[in-house]
Amino acid sequence: MQKRKAGHIARGTDWLAAGGLRPTRQRLALASLLVGDGLNRHVTAESLYASVGAAGEKVSLATVYNTLRAFCQAGLLNEVVVDGSRSYFDTRMDDHPHFYWEDSAELTDAPAEDLVISGLPEAPEGMVVSRVDVVIRLRREQV
């Protein structure tokens, strides 16, 4: 167990360093949960707050929000907005679409190889497109 925890902390420390962020106690606790096992995940601030509390760490919800924003600004996470009131934070940084499962409020990766974007509107003068987010909303078929 200790060896696994040490590996999670090491991955979290390396991840923070890649973003140029100092590994404070709170950042390291959140980074270890986000990337410690090497898997990609989609989290909300609230779900990460619950996970950090379950891990026995004392971090406020406001700190979780602020830290997730810092991780995004450092280029470590992407924020995926599914509606005006809900954002998910994605550890997978390549361009890829998402499924949003309305029944369970879950965000998952969608197969990128099936997505074709044939064109985008021209960006306004002085602007460039920085990213295109594709969120495909799913709900159970009504029978």
PDB file of C-alpha atoms in Angstrom:
ATOM      1  CA  MET A   1       0.000   0.000   0.000  1.00  0.00           C
ATOM      2  CA  GLN A   2       2.757   2.472   0.913  1.00  0.00           C
ATOM      3  CA  LYS A   3       4.591   1.672  -2.335  1.00  0.00           C
ATOM      4  CA  ARG A   4       1.438   2.409  -4.352  1.00  0.00           C
ATOM      5  CA  LYS A   5       0.894   5.682  -2.492  1.00  0.00           C
ATOM      6  CA  ALA A   6       4.523   6.699  -3.078  1.00  0.00           C
ATOM      7  CA  GLY A   7       4.070   6.034  -6.807  1.00  0.00           C
ATOM      8  CA  HIS A   8       0.937   8.196  -6.884  1.00  0.00           C
ATOM      9  CA  ILE A   9       2.784  11.027  -5.137  1.00  0.00           C
ATOM     10  CA  ALA A  10       5.758  10.723  -7.503  1.00  0.00           C
ATOM     11  CA  ARG A  11       3.485  10.873 -10.566  1.00  0.00           C
ATOM     12  CA  GLY A  12       1.650  13.847  -9.071  1.00  0.00           C
ATOM     13  CA  THR A  13       4.928  15.642  -8.332  1.00  0.00           C
ATOM     14  CA  ASP A  14       6.205  15.042 -11.883  1.00  0.00           C
ATOM     15  CA  TRP A  15       2.893  16.226 -13.341  1.00  0.00           C
ATOM     16  CA  LEU A  16       3.013  19.457 -11.341  1.00  0.00           C
ATOM     17  CA  ALA A  17       6.630  20.022 -12.390  1.00  0.00           C
ATOM     18  CA  ALA A  18       5.635  19.570 -16.053  1.00  0.00           C
ATOM     19  CA  GLY A  19       3.220  22.478 -15.582  1.00  0.00           C
ATOM     20  CA  GLY A  20       5.766  24.587 -13.724  1.00  0.00           C
ATOM     21  CA  LEU A  21       3.728  24.451 -10.506  1.00  0.00           C
ATOM     22  CA  ARG A  22       5.154  24.274  -7.012  1.00  0.00           C
ATOM     23  CA  PRO A  23       4.020  21.075  -5.234  1.00  0.00           C
ATOM     24  CA  THR A  24       2.132  22.499  -2.249  1.00  0.00           C
ATOM     25  CA  ARG A  25       0.387  20.016   0.035  1.00  0.00           C
ATOM     26  CA  GLN A  26      -3.032  20.755  -1.478  1.00  0.00           C
ATOM     27  CA  ARG A  27      -1.816  20.647  -5.087  1.00  0.00           C
ATOM     28  CA  LEU A  28       0.013  17.391  -4.473  1.00  0.00           C
ATOM     29  CA  ALA A  29      -3.027  15.801  -2.825  1.00  0.00           C
ATOM     30  CA  LEU A  30      -5.225  16.728  -5.798  1.00  0.00           C
ATOM     31  CA  ALA A  31      -2.591  15.859  -8.429  1.00  0.00           C
ATOM     32  CA  SER A  32      -2.051  12.435  -6.866  1.00  0.00           C
ATOM     33  CA  LEU A  33      -5.772  11.718  -7.123  1.00  0.00           C
ATOM     34  CA  LEU A  34      -5.977  13.019 -10.684  1.00  0.00           C
ATOM     35  CA  VAL A  35      -2.944  11.339 -12.251  1.00  0.00           C
ATOM     36  CA  GLY A  36      -1.382   9.174  -9.550  1.00  0.00           C
ATOM     37  CA  ASP A  37      -2.540   5.892 -11.061  1.00  0.00           C
ATOM     38  CA  GLY A  38      -1.583   6.914 -14.604  1.00  0.00           C
ATOM     39  CA  LEU A  39      -5.172   6.720 -15.893  1.00  0.00           C
ATOM     40  CA  ASN A  40      -7.082   9.534 -17.568  1.00  0.00           C
ATOM     41  CA  ARG A  41     -10.213  10.806 -15.872  1.00  0.00           C
ATOM     42  CA  HIS A  42     -12.965  13.384 -16.018  1.00  0.00           C
ATOM     43  CA  VAL A  43     -13.835  15.020 -12.705  1.00  0.00           C
ATOM     44  CA  THR A  44     -15.971  17.832 -11.439  1.00  0.00           C
ATOM     45  CA  ALA A  45     -14.709  20.035  -8.632  1.00  0.00           C
ATOM     46  CA  GLU A  46     -17.314  18.456  -6.373  1.00  0.00           C
ATOM     47  CA  SER A  47     -16.319  14.864  -7.212  1.00  0.00           C
ATOM     48  CA  LEU A  48     -12.635  15.658  -6.665  1.00  0.00           C
ATOM     49  CA  TYR A  49     -13.492  17.368  -3.375  1.00  0.00           C
ATOM     50  CA  ALA A  50     -15.324  14.205  -2.248  1.00  0.00           C
ATOM     51  CA  SER A  51     -12.376  12.024  -3.300  1.00  0.00           C
ATOM     52  CA  VAL A  52      -9.810  14.136  -1.487  1.00  0.00           C
ATOM     53  CA  GLY A  53     -11.955  14.079   1.653  1.00  0.00           C
ATOM     54  CA  ALA A  54     -12.306  10.290   1.416  1.00  0.00           C
ATOM     55  CA  ALA A  55      -8.505  10.092   1.141  1.00  0.00           C
ATOM     56  CA  GLY A  56      -8.265  11.882   4.497  1.00  0.00           C
ATOM     57  CA  GLU A  57      -6.937  15.197   3.198  1.00  0.00           C
ATOM     58  CA  LYS A  58      -8.244  18.537   4.457  1.00  0.00           C
ATOM     59  CA  VAL A  59      -8.834  20.747   1.424  1.00  0.00           C
ATOM     60  CA  SER A  60     -11.712  23.212   1.043  1.00  0.00           C
ATOM     61  CA  LEU A  61     -14.017  23.169  -1.975  1.00  0.00           C
ATOM     62  CA  ALA A  62     -12.828  26.691  -2.846  1.00  0.00           C
ATOM     63  CA  THR A  63      -9.229  25.425  -2.895  1.00  0.00           C
ATOM     64  CA  VAL A  64     -10.260  22.564  -5.181  1.00  0.00           C
ATOM     65  CA  TYR A  65     -11.861  25.042  -7.615  1.00  0.00           C
ATOM     66  CA  ASN A  66      -8.859  27.385  -7.507  1.00  0.00           C
ATOM     67  CA  THR A  67      -6.396  24.540  -7.925  1.00  0.00           C
ATOM     68  CA  LEU A  68      -8.269  23.062 -10.891  1.00  0.00           C
ATOM     69  CA  ARG A  69      -8.187  26.498 -12.551  1.00  0.00           C
ATOM     70  CA  ALA A  70      -4.419  26.720 -11.875  1.00  0.00           C
ATOM     71  CA  PHE A  71      -3.948  23.248 -13.404  1.00  0.00           C
ATOM     72  CA  CYS A  72      -5.851  24.405 -16.518  1.00  0.00           C
ATOM     73  CA  GLN A  73      -3.801  27.603 -16.796  1.00  0.00           C
ATOM     74  CA  ALA A  74      -0.605  25.525 -16.502  1.00  0.00           C
ATOM     75  CA  GLY A  75      -1.749  23.335 -19.404  1.00  0.00           C
ATOM     76  CA  LEU A  76      -2.214  20.216 -17.269  1.00  0.00           C
ATOM     77  CA  LEU A  77      -6.007  19.891 -17.597  1.00  0.00           C
ATOM     78  CA  ASN A  78      -8.698  20.797 -20.088  1.00  0.00           C
ATOM     79  CA  GLU A  79     -11.994  22.183 -18.859  1.00  0.00           C
ATOM     80  CA  VAL A  80     -15.002  20.747 -20.694  1.00  0.00           C
ATOM     81  CA  VAL A  81     -18.184  22.752 -20.150  1.00  0.00           C
ATOM     82  CA  VAL A  82     -21.291  20.621 -20.700  1.00  0.00           C
ATOM     83  CA  ASP A  83     -23.788  23.327 -19.789  1.00  0.00           C
ATOM     84  CA  GLY A  84     -23.767  26.657 -18.022  1.00  0.00           C
ATOM     85  CA  SER A  85     -23.710  25.071 -14.585  1.00  0.00           C
ATOM     86  CA  ARG A  86     -21.419  22.050 -14.980  1.00  0.00           C
ATOM     87  CA  SER A  87     -17.754  21.770 -15.931  1.00  0.00           C
ATOM     88  CA  TYR A  88     -15.604  18.675 -16.064  1.00  0.00           C
ATOM     89  CA  PHE A  89     -11.837  18.652 -15.906  1.00  0.00           C
ATOM     90  CA  ASP A  90     -10.097  16.213 -18.238  1.00  0.00           C
ATOM     91  CA  THR A  91      -6.583  14.876 -17.672  1.00  0.00           C
ATOM     92  CA  ARG A  92      -6.337  13.694 -21.280  1.00  0.00           C
ATOM     93  CA  MET A  93      -4.805  16.584 -23.188  1.00  0.00           C
ATOM     94  CA  ASP A  94      -5.048  15.527 -26.844  1.00  0.00           C
ATOM     95  CA  ASP A  95      -7.950  16.696 -29.011  1.00  0.00           C
ATOM     96  CA  HIS A  96     -10.840  14.255 -28.630  1.00  0.00           C
ATOM     97  CA  PRO A  97     -14.654  14.333 -28.436  1.00  0.00           C
ATOM     98  CA  HIS A  98     -16.758  13.454 -25.406  1.00  0.00           C
ATOM     99  CA  PHE A  99     -20.031  11.753 -24.627  1.00  0.00           C
ATOM    100  CA  TYR A 100     -22.105  13.392 -21.902  1.00  0.00           C
ATOM    101  CA  TRP A 101     -24.532  10.839 -20.432  1.00  0.00           C
ATOM    102  CA  GLU A 102     -27.513  12.916 -19.313  1.00  0.00           C
ATOM    103  CA  ASP A 103     -29.017  10.107 -17.183  1.00  0.00           C
ATOM    104  CA  SER A 104     -25.920   9.746 -15.003  1.00  0.00           C
ATOM    105  CA  ALA A 105     -24.274  13.179 -15.520  1.00  0.00           C
ATOM    106  CA  GLU A 106     -21.087  11.370 -16.557  1.00  0.00           C
ATOM    107  CA  LEU A 107     -18.534  12.528 -19.130  1.00  0.00           C
ATOM    108  CA  THR A 108     -16.551   9.921 -21.076  1.00  0.00           C
ATOM    109  CA  ASP A 109     -14.253   9.953 -24.075  1.00  0.00           C
ATOM    110  CA  ALA A 110     -15.892   9.308 -27.449  1.00  0.00           C
ATOM    111  CA  PRO A 111     -14.100   7.613 -30.334  1.00  0.00           C
ATOM    112  CA  ALA A 112     -12.167  10.340 -32.160  1.00  0.00           C
ATOM    113  CA  GLU A 113     -11.660   8.275 -35.303  1.00  0.00           C
ATOM    114  CA  ASP A 114     -15.381   8.520 -36.108  1.00  0.00           C
ATOM    115  CA  LEU A 115     -15.548  12.312 -35.820  1.00  0.00           C
ATOM    116  CA  VAL A 116     -15.245  14.410 -38.958  1.00  0.00           C
ATOM    117  CA  ILE A 117     -15.289  18.197 -38.791  1.00  0.00           C
ATOM    118  CA  SER A 118     -15.437  19.434 -42.367  1.00  0.00           C
ATOM    119  CA  GLY A 119     -15.049  23.119 -41.627  1.00  0.00           C
ATOM    120  CA  LEU A 120     -15.193  25.881 -39.067  1.00  0.00           C
ATOM    121  CA  PRO A 121     -16.344  29.463 -39.372  1.00  0.00           C
ATOM    122  CA  GLU A 122     -13.531  31.919 -39.939  1.00  0.00           C
ATOM    123  CA  ALA A 123     -12.269  33.413 -36.680  1.00  0.00           C
ATOM    124  CA  PRO A 124     -12.862  37.146 -36.211  1.00  0.00           C
ATOM    125  CA  GLU A 125     -10.020  39.444 -37.189  1.00  0.00           C
ATOM    126  CA  GLY A 126      -7.061  39.201 -34.842  1.00  0.00           C
ATOM    127  CA  MET A 127      -8.256  35.896 -33.356  1.00  0.00           C
ATOM    128  CA  VAL A 128      -7.272  32.267 -33.916  1.00  0.00           C
ATOM    129  CA  VAL A 129      -9.185  29.118 -33.001  1.00  0.00           C
ATOM    130  CA  SER A 130      -7.441  27.674 -29.954  1.00  0.00           C
ATOM    131  CA  ARG A 131      -9.557  24.570 -29.509  1.00  0.00           C
ATOM    132  CA  VAL A 132     -12.819  22.969 -30.581  1.00  0.00           C
ATOM    133  CA  ASP A 133     -14.766  21.061 -27.930  1.00  0.00           C
ATOM    134  CA  VAL A 134     -17.189  18.411 -29.107  1.00  0.00           C
ATOM    135  CA  VAL A 135     -19.641  17.157 -26.486  1.00  0.00           C
ATOM    136  CA  ILE A 136     -22.219  14.662 -27.709  1.00  0.00           C
ATOM    137  CA  ARG A 137     -25.137  14.554 -25.296  1.00  0.00           C
ATOM    138  CA  LEU A 138     -26.778  11.142 -24.837  1.00  0.00           C
ATOM    139  CA  ARG A 139     -30.080  10.166 -23.241  1.00  0.00           C
ATOM    140  CA  ARG A 140     -32.062   6.960 -23.165  1.00  0.00           C
ATOM    141  CA  GLU A 141     -34.308   6.457 -26.154  1.00  0.00           C
ATOM    142  CA  GLN A 142     -37.995   6.928 -25.333  1.00  0.00           C
ATOM    143  CA  VAL A 143     -39.979   3.798 -26.239  1.00  0.00           C
TER     144      VAL A 143
END
